[in-house]
Structures are given as structure tokens and as C-alpha cells.
PDB file of C-alpha atoms in Angstrom:
ATOM      1  CA  MET A 218      22.456  19.698  73.085  1.00 53.00           C
ATOM      2  CA  THR A 219      21.635  22.584  70.738  1.00 55.00           C
ATOM      3  CA  ASP A 220      20.597  22.169  67.189  1.00 53.00           C
ATOM      4  CA  THR A 221      23.089  24.037  65.002  1.00 52.00           C
ATOM      5  CA  TYR A 222      20.642  24.119  62.100  1.00 53.00           C
ATOM      6  CA  THR A 223      18.058  26.089  64.103  1.00 53.00           C
ATOM      7  CA  SER A 224      20.516  28.455  65.765  1.00 53.00           C
ATOM      8  CA  SER A 225      22.208  29.422  62.477  1.00 55.00           C
ATOM      9  CA  TYR A 226      18.884  30.441  60.943  1.00 59.00           C
ATOM     10  CA  SER A 227      17.996  32.399  64.049  1.00 62.00           C
ATOM     11  CA  GLY A 228      20.909  34.764  63.409  1.00 69.00           C
ATOM     12  CA  VAL A 229      19.936  35.174  59.761  1.00 68.00           C
ATOM     13  CA  PHE A 230      16.370  36.019  60.745  1.00 71.00           C
ATOM     14  CA  ASP A 231      17.630  38.663  63.184  1.00 79.00           C
ATOM     15  CA  GLU A 232      19.774  40.253  60.476  1.00 83.00           C
ATOM     16  CA  VAL A 233      16.921  40.304  57.976  1.00 81.00           C
ATOM     17  CA  ALA A 234      14.530  41.777  60.554  1.00 82.00           C
ATOM     18  CA  LEU A 235      17.070  44.429  61.489  1.00 85.00           C
ATOM     19  CA  THR A 236      17.615  45.289  57.816  1.00 89.00           C
ATOM     20  CA  TYR A 237      13.875  45.676  57.161  1.00 90.00           C
ATOM     21  CA  PHE A 238      13.455  47.750  60.305  1.00 90.00           C
ATOM     22  CA  SER A 239      16.371  49.981  59.297  1.00 92.00           C
ATOM     23  CA  VAL A 240      14.936  50.540  55.816  1.00 93.00           C
ATOM     24  CA  TYR A 241      11.526  51.330  57.340  1.00 92.00           C
ATOM     25  CA  ALA A 242      13.050  53.765  59.859  1.00 91.00           C
ATOM     26  CA  ILE A 243      15.042  55.577  57.162  1.00 93.00           C
ATOM     27  CA  ALA A 244      11.980  55.802  54.910  1.00 92.00           C
ATOM     28  CA  MET A 245       9.852  57.244  57.731  1.00 88.00           C
ATOM     29  CA  ALA A 246      12.595  59.751  58.599  1.00 88.00           C
ATOM     30  CA  VAL A 247      12.831  60.921  54.991  1.00 91.00           C
ATOM     31  CA  LEU A 248       9.040  61.196  54.707  1.00 91.00           C
ATOM     32  CA  SER A 249       8.883  63.154  57.965  1.00 88.00           C
ATOM     33  CA  ILE A 250      11.543  65.579  56.751  1.00 91.00           C
ATOM     34  CA  VAL A 251       9.719  66.066  53.446  1.00 93.00           C
ATOM     35  CA  GLY A 252       6.419  66.632  55.263  1.00 92.00           C
ATOM     36  CA  MET A 253       8.047  69.079  57.663  1.00 93.00           C
ATOM     37  CA  TRP A 254       9.686  70.866  54.709  1.00 94.00           C
ATOM     38  CA  LYS A 255       6.271  71.336  53.076  1.00 94.00           C
ATOM     39  CA  MET A 256       4.687  72.383  56.382  1.00 94.00           C
ATOM     40  CA  PHE A 257       7.377  75.024  56.929  1.00 94.00           C
ATOM     41  CA  SER A 258       6.860  76.292  53.392  1.00 93.00           C
ATOM     42  CA  LYS A 259       3.133  76.697  54.069  1.00 92.00           C
ATOM     43  CA  ALA A 260       3.941  78.773  57.133  1.00 91.00           C
ATOM     44  CA  GLY A 261       6.281  81.068  55.216  1.00 91.00           C
ATOM     45  CA  VAL A 262       9.514  79.587  56.557  1.00 92.00           C
ATOM     46  CA  PRO A 263      12.155  78.339  54.101  1.00 94.00           C
ATOM     47  CA  GLY A 264      11.647  74.583  53.819  1.00 93.00           C
ATOM     48  CA  TRP A 265      15.345  73.709  54.080  1.00 94.00           C
ATOM     49  CA  ILE A 266      15.249  74.702  57.766  1.00 94.00           C
ATOM     50  CA  ALA A 267      13.491  71.366  58.361  1.00 92.00           C
ATOM     51  CA  ILE A 268      16.779  69.497  57.876  1.00 93.00           C
ATOM     52  CA  ILE A 269      18.810  71.507  60.405  1.00 93.00           C
ATOM     53  CA  PRO A 270      18.680  69.946  63.892  1.00 90.00           C
ATOM     54  CA  PHE A 271      17.556  72.212  66.757  1.00 93.00           C
ATOM     55  CA  VAL A 272      16.895  75.122  64.389  1.00 94.00           C
ATOM     56  CA  ASN A 273      13.877  73.262  63.022  1.00 93.00           C
ATOM     57  CA  ILE A 274      12.531  72.894  66.559  1.00 94.00           C
ATOM     58  CA  VAL A 275      12.933  76.637  67.155  1.00 94.00           C
ATOM     59  CA  TYR A 276      10.958  77.447  64.019  1.00 94.00           C
ATOM     60  CA  LEU A 277       8.373  74.750  64.707  1.00 93.00           C
ATOM     61  CA  THR A 278       7.785  76.359  68.105  1.00 94.00           C
ATOM     62  CA  LYS A 279       7.557  79.757  66.423  1.00 94.00           C
ATOM     63  CA  ILE A 280       5.008  78.442  63.921  1.00 93.00           C
ATOM     64  CA  ALA A 281       2.899  76.786  66.616  1.00 92.00           C
ATOM     65  CA  LEU A 282       3.191  79.290  69.466  1.00 92.00           C
ATOM     66  CA  GLY A 283       4.630  82.484  67.980  1.00 89.00           C
ATOM     67  CA  ASN A 284       7.763  82.493  70.155  1.00 90.00           C
ATOM     68  CA  GLY A 285      10.806  80.445  69.197  1.00 89.00           C
ATOM     69  CA  TRP A 286      12.419  80.833  72.602  1.00 93.00           C
ATOM     70  CA  LEU A 287       9.776  78.612  74.160  1.00 93.00           C
ATOM     71  CA  CYS A 288      11.575  75.641  72.592  1.00 92.00           C
ATOM     72  CA  LEU A 289      13.949  75.781  75.567  1.00 94.00           C
ATOM     73  CA  LEU A 290      11.154  74.193  77.600  1.00 94.00           C
ATOM     74  CA  LEU A 291      11.743  71.011  75.592  1.00 93.00           C
ATOM     75  CA  PHE A 292      15.091  70.634  77.374  1.00 93.00           C
ATOM     76  CA  VAL A 293      13.566  70.729  80.869  1.00 94.00           C
ATOM     77  CA  PRO A 294      12.863  67.228  82.185  1.00 94.00           C
ATOM     78  CA  PHE A 295       9.211  66.434  82.963  1.00 95.00           C
ATOM     79  CA  VAL A 296       8.120  69.820  81.583  1.00 95.00           C
ATOM     80  CA  ASN A 297       9.085  68.726  78.055  1.00 94.00           C
ATOM     81  CA  PHE A 298       6.438  65.988  78.045  1.00 95.00           C
ATOM     82  CA  PHE A 299       3.582  68.386  78.719  1.00 96.00           C
ATOM     83  CA  PHE A 300       5.039  71.155  76.574  1.00 96.00           C
ATOM     84  CA  SER A 301       5.349  68.882  73.531  1.00 94.00           C
ATOM     85  CA  ILE A 302       1.677  67.902  73.909  1.00 95.00           C
ATOM     86  CA  TYR A 303       0.712  71.577  74.141  1.00 95.00           C
ATOM     87  CA  MET A 304       2.917  72.523  71.178  1.00 95.00           C
ATOM     88  CA  ASN A 305       1.467  69.791  68.939  1.00 94.00           C
ATOM     89  CA  TRP A 306      -2.050  70.833  69.960  1.00 95.00           C
ATOM     90  CA  GLN A 307      -1.328  74.451  69.019  1.00 94.00           C
ATOM     91  CA  LEU A 308       0.398  73.370  65.796  1.00 94.00           C
ATOM     92  CA  GLY A 309      -2.819  71.734  64.633  1.00 93.00           C
ATOM     93  CA  LYS A 310      -4.720  74.845  65.652  1.00 93.00           C
ATOM     94  CA  SER A 311      -2.272  77.021  63.683  1.00 93.00           C
ATOM     95  CA  PHE A 312      -3.280  75.219  60.510  1.00 93.00           C
ATOM     96  CA  GLY A 313      -7.006  75.246  61.319  1.00 91.00           C
ATOM     97  CA  LYS A 314      -7.302  71.559  62.141  1.00 92.00           C
ATOM     98  CA  GLY A 315      -9.970  70.021  64.359  1.00 92.00           C
ATOM     99  CA  VAL A 316      -9.707  68.125  67.624  1.00 94.00           C
ATOM    100  CA  GLY A 317      -9.256  64.689  66.028  1.00 94.00           C
ATOM    101  CA  PHE A 318      -6.338  65.824  63.897  1.00 94.00           C
ATOM    102  CA  ARG A 319      -4.711  67.567  66.875  1.00 94.00           C
ATOM    103  CA  ILE A 320      -4.971  64.363  68.934  1.00 95.00           C
ATOM    104  CA  GLY A 321      -3.326  62.559  66.012  1.00 94.00           C
ATOM    105  CA  LEU A 322      -0.520  65.132  66.061  1.00 93.00           C
ATOM    106  CA  ILE A 323       0.062  64.387  69.731  1.00 93.00           C
ATOM    107  CA  PHE A 324       0.249  60.613  69.388  1.00 94.00           C
ATOM    108  CA  LEU A 325       1.618  60.164  65.843  1.00 92.00           C
ATOM    109  CA  SER A 326       3.319  63.483  65.169  1.00 88.00           C
ATOM    110  CA  GLY A 327       5.609  62.238  62.392  1.00 86.00           C
ATOM    111  CA  LEU A 328       2.759  60.801  60.348  1.00 90.00           C
ATOM    112  CA  PHE A 329       0.466  63.763  60.930  1.00 92.00           C
ATOM    113  CA  CYS A 330       3.219  66.250  60.021  1.00 90.00           C
ATOM    114  CA  ILE A 331       3.445  64.458  56.673  1.00 91.00           C
ATOM    115  CA  ILE A 332      -0.325  64.794  56.250  1.00 92.00           C
ATOM    116  CA  LEU A 333      -0.180  68.442  57.336  1.00 92.00           C
ATOM    117  CA  GLY A 334       2.534  69.152  54.794  1.00 91.00           C
ATOM    118  CA  PHE A 335       0.683  67.628  51.855  1.00 92.00           C
ATOM    119  CA  ASP A 336      -2.950  68.484  52.548  1.00 92.00           C
ATOM    120  CA  ASN A 337      -4.671  71.666  51.395  1.00 92.00           C
ATOM    121  CA  SER A 338      -4.764  73.445  54.768  1.00 91.00           C
ATOM    122  CA  LYS A 339      -3.522  77.009  55.130  1.00 91.00           C
ATOM    123  CA  TYR A 340      -1.411  78.506  57.897  1.00 92.00           C
ATOM    124  CA  ILE A 341      -3.619  80.767  60.013  1.00 91.00           C
ATOM    125  CA  GLY A 342      -1.100  82.007  62.538  1.00 87.00           C
ATOM    126  CA  PRO A 343       0.438  81.038  65.877  1.00 90.00           C
ATOM    127  CA  CYS A 344      -2.137  79.308  68.113  1.00 84.00           C
ATOM    128  CA  GLY A 345      -4.675  79.706  65.330  1.00 80.00           C
ATOM    129  CA  ASN A 346      -5.018  83.454  65.940  1.00 81.00           C
ATOM    130  CA  PRO A 347      -4.743  85.594  62.816  1.00 79.00           C
ATOM    131  CA  THR A 348      -3.574  89.168  63.159  1.00 65.00           C
ATOM    132  CA  PRO A 349      -5.891  92.037  62.267  1.00 50.00           C
ATOM    133  CA  SER A 350      -4.349  92.018  58.779  1.00 47.00           C
ATOM    134  CA  ASP A 351      -5.756  88.485  58.453  1.00 46.00           C
ATOM    135  CA  ARG A 352      -2.217  87.069  58.140  1.00 47.00           C
ATOM    136  CA  ALA A 353      -2.301  87.449  54.366  1.00 46.00           C
ATOM    137  CA  GLY A 354       1.184  86.550  53.186  1.00 48.00           C
ATOM    138  CA  TYR A 355       2.412  86.139  56.752  1.00 51.00           C
ATOM    139  CA  LYS A 356       6.077  85.167  56.825  1.00 57.00           C
ATOM    140  CA  ILE A 357       8.093  84.069  59.829  1.00 59.00           C
ATOM    141  CA  THR A 358      11.504  85.633  59.359  1.00 55.00           C
ATOM    142  CA  GLU A 359      12.942  86.824  62.636  1.00 55.00           C
ATOM    143  CA  MET A 360      13.433  84.893  65.837  1.00 49.00           C
TER     144      MET A 360
END
């Protein structure tokens, strides 16, 4: 025989937990978009590109690696796992970050993109390699 008192509160607890999780997920998504917006602005890309699906991945790949077409590797099964690790590693390098920060980008990319957007780091260039002109005022405009 089941206790109706216990089972009715079980459903309420599930709804409350789901509500809190949903609010947390939406807050983290908004913070990630804001951090990505700021990160794109640092790299000379219009920040609003961060809110456009797929286009933001193209520009993120261009910021990190210098070639936006490489984002197609993210659609290849098994390759995408290793490519995303490599891309996050190079993204940290593009902003002059050390090994610890780059490892953080690999494992907690959303949180570290927020940090990258709001800290005082400067965009060096794709893969951390400045051009001979020292990338002064470097803007990513074309694909």
C-alpha cells in the first residue's frame, strides 16, 4: 500500500527541482552569450554575432585558428571531440592565456568564455601568432 501523502510531495519536489534547474540553465546560457559577445568584441568581431547559431561557431573558429572553414570538422563524428579540444586550446593561446586557463577552457568552456570576455586580456591573433604588424587594431571581417 502506497502512502499518498509521500507520493504527492514527491511530484512537487520534482517540479521545484526542475524549475530551479531551468532557471539555472537559462542564467548560464545568458551569461555565456554575454561573455562570448565581449570576447568577440575583443577580437574585433561584432559582438552580436555571438547570438546567431552556427555563424558564431564559424567566427569562433576564425578567432582561434584563423580559418572559419575548419568549423566543418565539428560536424564529423569522433573528429569533433578532438577538434573541439584543439580549438579551445588555441582560443586560450589567441588571448595570451597560460596552460591552466587553456585546460579550463577545455573542460568548462562556458565559464571560461565568460572569464575571457570580462578579463583584461587582449586578442593576440589566431593561435597566438601576431602578424608582423603586431596585430594592432586587427579586425576579423571576411570569412
